[in-house]
Coordinates of C-alpha atoms in Angstrom, one line a residue:
M1 CA 79.5 97.5 92.8
R2 CA 77.7 94.1 92.9
F3 CA 74.7 93.9 90.9
F4 CA 71.2 92.1 91.9
F5 CA 68.7 90.7 89.6
S6 CA 65.5 92.3 89.7
G7 CA 62.9 89.7 88.8
K8 CA 59.8 92.2 89.0
K9 CA 61.0 94.9 86.3
K10 CA 63.3 92.6 84.4
E11 CA 66.6 94.8 85.1
F12 CA 69.8 95.1 86.7
R13 CA 69.9 97.5 90.2
G14 CA 73.1 98.2 91.8
H15 CA 73.3 97.9 95.3
L16 CA 76.5 98.4 97.9
L17 CA 77.1 95.0 100.2
Y18 CA 78.3 95.5 103.9
S19 CA 80.0 93.2 104.6
G20 CA 79.9 93.6 108.8
D21 CA 77.1 92.2 110.9
D22 CA 75.9 95.8 112.7
F23 CA 73.5 99.0 111.3
N24 CA 74.0 102.3 112.7
K25 CA 72.9 105.3 110.5
A26 CA 75.1 107.0 109.1
Q27 CA 76.4 110.5 110.8
I28 CA 78.2 113.5 109.1
T29 CA 80.4 115.8 110.5
F30 CA 81.7 118.8 108.4
L31 CA 84.9 121.2 109.4
K32 CA 84.5 124.2 107.2
K33 CA 88.4 125.8 106.3
E34 CA 88.6 128.9 107.5
Q35 CA 91.7 131.7 107.2
D36 CA 93.6 129.9 110.4
S37 CA 91.4 127.2 111.2
Y38 CA 88.7 124.4 111.0
E39 CA 85.2 125.5 112.1
L40 CA 83.1 122.4 112.9
K41 CA 79.8 123.3 111.2
N42 CA 76.7 122.0 110.7
I43 CA 76.2 119.4 107.3
E44 CA 72.9 121.5 106.4
Q45 CA 75.3 125.0 106.4
Y46 CA 77.8 123.4 103.5
S47 CA 77.8 124.9 100.1
D48 CA 79.4 123.7 97.0
E49 CA 81.9 126.4 97.0
D50 CA 83.3 125.6 100.7
I51 CA 86.6 123.8 101.4
G52 CA 86.7 121.5 104.5
I53 CA 86.6 117.7 105.7
F54 CA 83.9 115.4 106.2
F55 CA 83.9 112.6 108.5
F56 CA 81.0 110.2 107.4
K57 CA 80.5 107.7 110.4
S58 CA 79.3 104.3 109.9
L59 CA 79.7 102.2 106.8
S60 CA 76.6 100.1 107.4
D61 CA 74.2 102.7 106.3
T62 CA 75.1 101.9 102.4
E63 CA 71.9 104.4 101.1
S64 CA 73.8 107.6 102.7
I65 CA 76.8 106.2 101.0
M66 CA 75.7 105.7 97.7
R67 CA 73.8 109.2 98.0
Y68 CA 77.0 110.7 99.0
G69 CA 78.5 109.1 96.6
K70 CA 76.5 110.4 93.5
E71 CA 76.4 114.0 95.1
N72 CA 80.1 114.3 95.0
N73 CA 81.0 112.0 92.0
I74 CA 82.6 109.2 93.9
S75 CA 83.3 105.9 91.4
S76 CA 80.8 103.3 92.1
F77 CA 83.4 100.4 92.6
L78 CA 85.4 103.1 94.9
L79 CA 82.1 102.6 97.3
D80 CA 82.3 99.2 97.4
D81 CA 85.9 99.2 98.4
I82 CA 84.5 101.8 101.3
V83 CA 81.6 99.2 102.6
N84 CA 83.9 96.6 102.7
I85 CA 85.1 95.8 106.3
N86 CA 87.7 93.6 104.9
Q87 CA 89.0 95.9 102.1
R88 CA 93.5 95.6 101.9
P89 CA 94.6 98.5 102.3
K90 CA 95.4 100.0 99.0
A91 CA 96.1 104.2 97.2
Q92 CA 94.4 104.6 93.8
F93 CA 94.7 108.0 91.5
G94 CA 92.0 108.8 89.7
E95 CA 91.1 111.7 87.7
G96 CA 91.0 114.8 89.7
H97 CA 91.0 112.7 93.2
L98 CA 93.3 110.3 95.5
F99 CA 91.3 107.2 97.2
L100 CA 93.5 105.7 100.3
S101 CA 92.0 102.8 101.9
L102 CA 93.6 102.1 105.5
R103 CA 93.1 99.9 108.5
R104 CA 93.5 100.6 111.9
L105 CA 94.3 99.3 114.9
I106 CA 92.1 100.2 118.1
V107 CA 93.1 99.2 121.5
S108 CA 90.4 98.6 124.0
N109 CA 91.0 96.8 127.5
D110 CA 94.5 95.2 126.2
S111 CA 92.6 93.7 123.2
V112 CA 93.2 95.2 119.5
T113 CA 90.5 95.4 117.0
F114 CA 90.3 96.1 113.6
S115 CA 88.2 99.0 111.9
P116 CA 88.5 100.2 108.5
I117 CA 89.1 103.1 107.6
S118 CA 89.0 105.3 103.8
I119 CA 89.8 108.5 102.0
Y120 CA 88.8 110.4 99.4
Y121 CA 90.4 113.8 98.3
D122 CA 89.5 115.6 95.6
T123 CA 91.3 119.0 96.2
K124 CA 87.7 120.8 97.3
R125 CA 87.1 118.5 100.1
I126 CA 88.1 115.5 102.2
T127 CA 86.0 112.3 103.2
F128 CA 87.1 110.1 105.9
F129 CA 84.9 107.0 105.8
V130 CA 85.2 105.4 109.3
N131 CA 83.4 102.6 111.0
N132 CA 83.5 103.1 114.5
E133 CA 81.6 105.7 115.9
N134 CA 82.4 105.8 119.9
D135 CA 86.1 106.0 119.4
D136 CA 87.7 109.4 119.7
L137 CA 89.8 109.8 116.2
I138 CA 87.7 112.9 115.0
T139 CA 88.0 114.6 118.2
N140 CA 91.8 114.0 118.3
F141 CA 92.2 115.0 114.7
I142 CA 90.2 118.5 115.4
N143 CA 92.0 119.0 118.6
R144 CA 95.6 118.9 116.5
I145 CA 94.5 120.6 113.5
N146 CA 93.4 123.4 115.7
N147 CA 96.8 123.6 117.8
N148 CA 97.9 127.2 117.6
R149 CA 101.9 125.3 117.1
S150 CA 100.1 122.8 114.4
P151 CA 101.6 123.8 111.0
F152 CA 98.0 122.1 109.4
R153 CA 96.1 124.7 110.5
T154 CA 96.8 127.0 108.0
S155 CA 98.0 124.9 105.4
D156 CA 96.1 123.2 102.6
I157 CA 93.2 120.4 103.3
I158 CA 95.6 118.1 101.7
Y159 CA 98.0 118.0 104.9
S160 CA 95.1 116.6 107.1
I161 CA 95.7 113.5 105.1
P162 CA 99.1 112.9 106.7
L163 CA 97.5 114.6 110.3
I164 CA 95.0 111.8 110.1
L165 CA 97.6 108.8 109.1
D166 CA 99.7 110.3 112.4
I167 CA 96.9 109.3 114.8
I168 CA 96.1 106.0 113.0
T169 CA 100.4 105.5 113.3
S170 CA 99.7 106.4 116.6
E171 CA 97.1 103.6 116.8
Y172 CA 99.4 101.2 115.2
L173 CA 102.1 102.0 118.1
N174 CA 99.7 101.3 120.8
A175 CA 98.7 98.2 119.5
L176 CA 102.5 97.2 119.5
D177 CA 102.8 98.0 123.2
V178 CA 100.0 95.6 123.8
I179 CA 101.5 93.0 121.7
S180 CA 105.0 93.9 123.5
I181 CA 103.9 93.2 127.1
E182 CA 101.7 90.3 126.1
S183 CA 104.9 89.0 124.2
Q184 CA 106.8 89.2 127.2
D185 CA 104.2 88.0 129.9
A186 CA 104.7 85.0 127.8
E187 CA 108.1 84.8 127.9
I188 CA 108.4 85.1 131.8
K189 CA 105.6 82.3 132.4
V190 CA 107.6 80.1 129.9
L191 CA 110.9 80.4 131.3
D192 CA 109.9 80.4 134.8
Q193 CA 107.9 77.2 133.5
E194 CA 104.7 78.1 135.2
D195 CA 101.6 75.6 135.0
D196 CA 99.4 77.5 133.6
V197 CA 100.9 78.5 130.1
D198 CA 98.7 77.5 127.8
P199 CA 100.3 76.7 124.2
K200 CA 96.8 78.0 122.8
D201 CA 97.4 81.7 124.2
I202 CA 101.2 82.0 122.6
F203 CA 99.4 80.8 119.3
F204 CA 96.4 83.2 119.1
L205 CA 99.5 86.0 120.3
K206 CA 101.0 84.8 116.9
K207 CA 98.2 84.9 114.9
K208 CA 97.1 88.2 116.1
I209 CA 101.1 89.6 115.0
Y210 CA 100.3 88.1 111.4
D211 CA 97.0 89.7 111.3
M212 CA 98.9 93.4 112.0
R213 CA 101.3 92.5 109.6
K214 CA 98.5 91.3 107.2
I215 CA 97.3 95.2 107.9
I216 CA 100.8 97.0 108.2
R217 CA 102.5 96.0 105.2
P218 CA 99.8 96.8 102.6
S219 CA 99.5 99.9 104.5
K220 CA 103.3 100.8 103.6
E221 CA 102.7 100.2 100.3
A222 CA 99.8 102.2 99.8
L223 CA 101.5 105.3 100.9
Y224 CA 105.2 104.5 99.3
S225 CA 103.0 104.1 95.9
I226 CA 101.7 108.0 96.8
I227 CA 105.1 108.5 97.5
R228 CA 106.3 107.8 94.5
S229 CA 103.4 109.0 91.9
D230 CA 103.9 111.9 89.5
E231 CA 100.2 112.6 90.5
K232 CA 100.6 116.6 90.4
M233 CA 97.7 117.4 92.9
I234 CA 100.4 116.0 95.8
G235 CA 103.2 118.3 95.8
K236 CA 106.5 117.6 97.0
S237 CA 106.0 119.2 100.1
E238 CA 103.0 117.1 101.0
K239 CA 105.2 113.9 100.1
N240 CA 107.8 114.9 102.5
Y241 CA 104.9 114.3 105.3
F242 CA 103.9 111.3 103.5
Y243 CA 107.3 110.1 103.6
E244 CA 107.8 110.6 107.6
I245 CA 104.5 108.5 108.3
Y246 CA 105.9 105.9 105.9
E247 CA 109.3 105.5 107.7
N248 CA 107.2 105.6 111.2
I249 CA 104.7 102.3 109.6
T250 CA 108.6 100.8 108.4
Q251 CA 109.8 101.2 112.1
T252 CA 106.2 100.2 113.5
L253 CA 106.7 97.0 111.1
E254 CA 110.3 96.4 111.8
H255 CA 109.5 95.8 115.6
L256 CA 106.5 93.4 114.7
E257 CA 108.9 91.5 113.0
V258 CA 111.2 91.1 115.9
Y259 CA 108.1 90.2 118.3
A260 CA 106.5 87.7 115.7
D261 CA 110.2 85.9 116.4
N262 CA 110.3 86.4 119.4
I263 CA 106.6 84.6 119.8
R264 CA 107.8 81.9 117.4
S265 CA 110.9 81.0 119.4
I266 CA 108.5 81.3 123.0
Y267 CA 106.1 78.9 121.3
E268 CA 108.9 76.6 120.3
L269 CA 110.4 76.9 123.6
Q270 CA 106.9 76.1 125.0
L271 CA 106.3 72.8 122.9
T272 CA 110.0 71.7 123.5
I273 CA 109.8 72.4 127.5
N274 CA 106.4 70.4 127.5
G275 CA 108.1 67.5 125.9
N276 CA 110.9 67.6 128.3
R277 CA 108.0 67.4 130.4
L278 CA 106.6 64.3 129.1
N279 CA 110.2 62.7 128.6
E280 CA 110.5 62.9 132.3
I281 CA 107.3 61.5 133.0
M282 CA 107.8 58.6 130.7
K283 CA 111.6 58.3 132.2
T284 CA 110.5 57.9 135.6
I285 CA 107.8 55.3 135.0
S286 CA 110.4 53.9 132.9
V287 CA 112.6 53.4 136.1
I288 CA 109.7 52.1 137.9
G289 CA 108.9 49.6 135.4
T290 CA 112.3 48.0 135.7
I291 CA 112.5 48.0 139.1
F292 CA 109.4 45.8 139.3
I293 CA 110.5 43.7 136.3
P294 CA 112.8 41.3 138.0
L295 CA 110.7 41.4 141.5
T296 CA 108.1 40.7 139.0
F297 CA 110.1 37.6 138.0
I298 CA 110.8 36.3 141.3
A299 CA 107.3 36.5 142.8
G300 CA 105.8 35.2 139.5
I301 CA 108.3 32.2 139.9
Y302 CA 107.4 31.4 143.3
G303 CA 103.6 32.1 142.8
M304 CA 103.9 29.0 140.6
N305 CA 101.6 25.8 141.8
F306 CA 103.9 23.2 141.6
E307 CA 104.1 20.4 143.8
F308 CA 107.7 19.9 144.0
M309 CA 109.8 23.0 144.3
P310 CA 113.0 22.8 146.8
E311 CA 112.5 26.4 147.8
L312 CA 108.7 26.0 149.0
G313 CA 109.6 23.7 152.3
F314 CA 112.5 26.5 153.2
K315 CA 111.8 27.6 156.5
Y316 CA 113.3 31.3 155.6
G317 CA 112.3 31.1 152.2
Y318 CA 109.9 34.1 152.6
P319 CA 112.1 36.2 154.2
V320 CA 115.0 35.2 151.7
A321 CA 112.8 36.0 148.6
V322 CA 111.7 39.4 150.3
V323 CA 115.5 40.5 150.9
V324 CA 116.6 39.5 147.9
M325 CA 113.9 41.3 146.0
I326 CA 114.6 44.5 148.5
V327 CA 118.6 44.1 147.4
I328 CA 117.8 43.8 144.0
A329 CA 115.5 47.3 144.1
L330 CA 118.1 49.1 145.8
F331 CA 120.5 48.0 143.3
L332 CA 119.0 49.3 140.7
L333 CA 118.5 52.5 142.3
A334 CA 121.7 52.9 142.7
W335 CA 122.8 52.2 139.3
F336 CA 120.1 54.4 138.0
K337 CA 121.6 57.1 139.7
K338 CA 125.1 56.8 139.5
R339 CA 123.6 57.3 135.5
K340 CA 122.0 59.8 136.3
W341 CA 118.9 58.4 134.8
I342 CA 117.1 59.3 137.9

């Protein structure tokens, strides 16, 4: 919670600061836990006795988030983490609750964007705070949890957390596929020495991988802290699902490390190729300059305006000088070629 001083009443008032630029009115979706399914209900139909899942869409509506947090006894410090779109992924246990903050990787038109998601669990309800209203996260979640073959359909609501984490992990894999395609395209272009290869593109791809690692690695650490915790609100059977997600994220991170090394090698290779091209250009210029040095020397000597120069009166002086220059140039070209300099 960040505080600002109010000059009129001379008191401190707590306000949440949303770190993004956009603003969208909050929308709350409620899934009520029935005996063998989750039913989508209107928020006005919710009562304190109901057990279910809330989707709180839009982090920019801080007033609604503060009101929701007050009604559900969510700490102001956690609310501050929720509205911070740059919050580092973490897991935190409190008195009767679990707070988990993660970052999603959303693939759209072959581009990867980051979006925060926070999870608050207090045994009776789970709240997912998401910032992107237009993606299909909620639809995928409802379809998967109500699938007849889903073991989560009749399980405790705690199992919905591994389910949403599995969807997030799938988004990581989709982003990894984009990185794989871009990495392969860059590698092919560099190896084929195409002229349209821009080192900036490779650098930005390298930066994208770095940003993804910066998100996925702390997510792995957050899940590990849940698995290793002694909190009784998450039992051994639930931890098995968390461990599967942990393994998937570990494999994703390992693949990302491989792509990072590959992009680093491609970037260095591109710099080497550009350096070799520059060396070839400089070598060509040097060869041309070396050939013209003796020719310029001869032309310079006979271009001097001295009155007494024996060769100036020679009848065949001009053609002889030209022939000598041609012979010298051909000799130098043959010598350079023999030394494999050209």
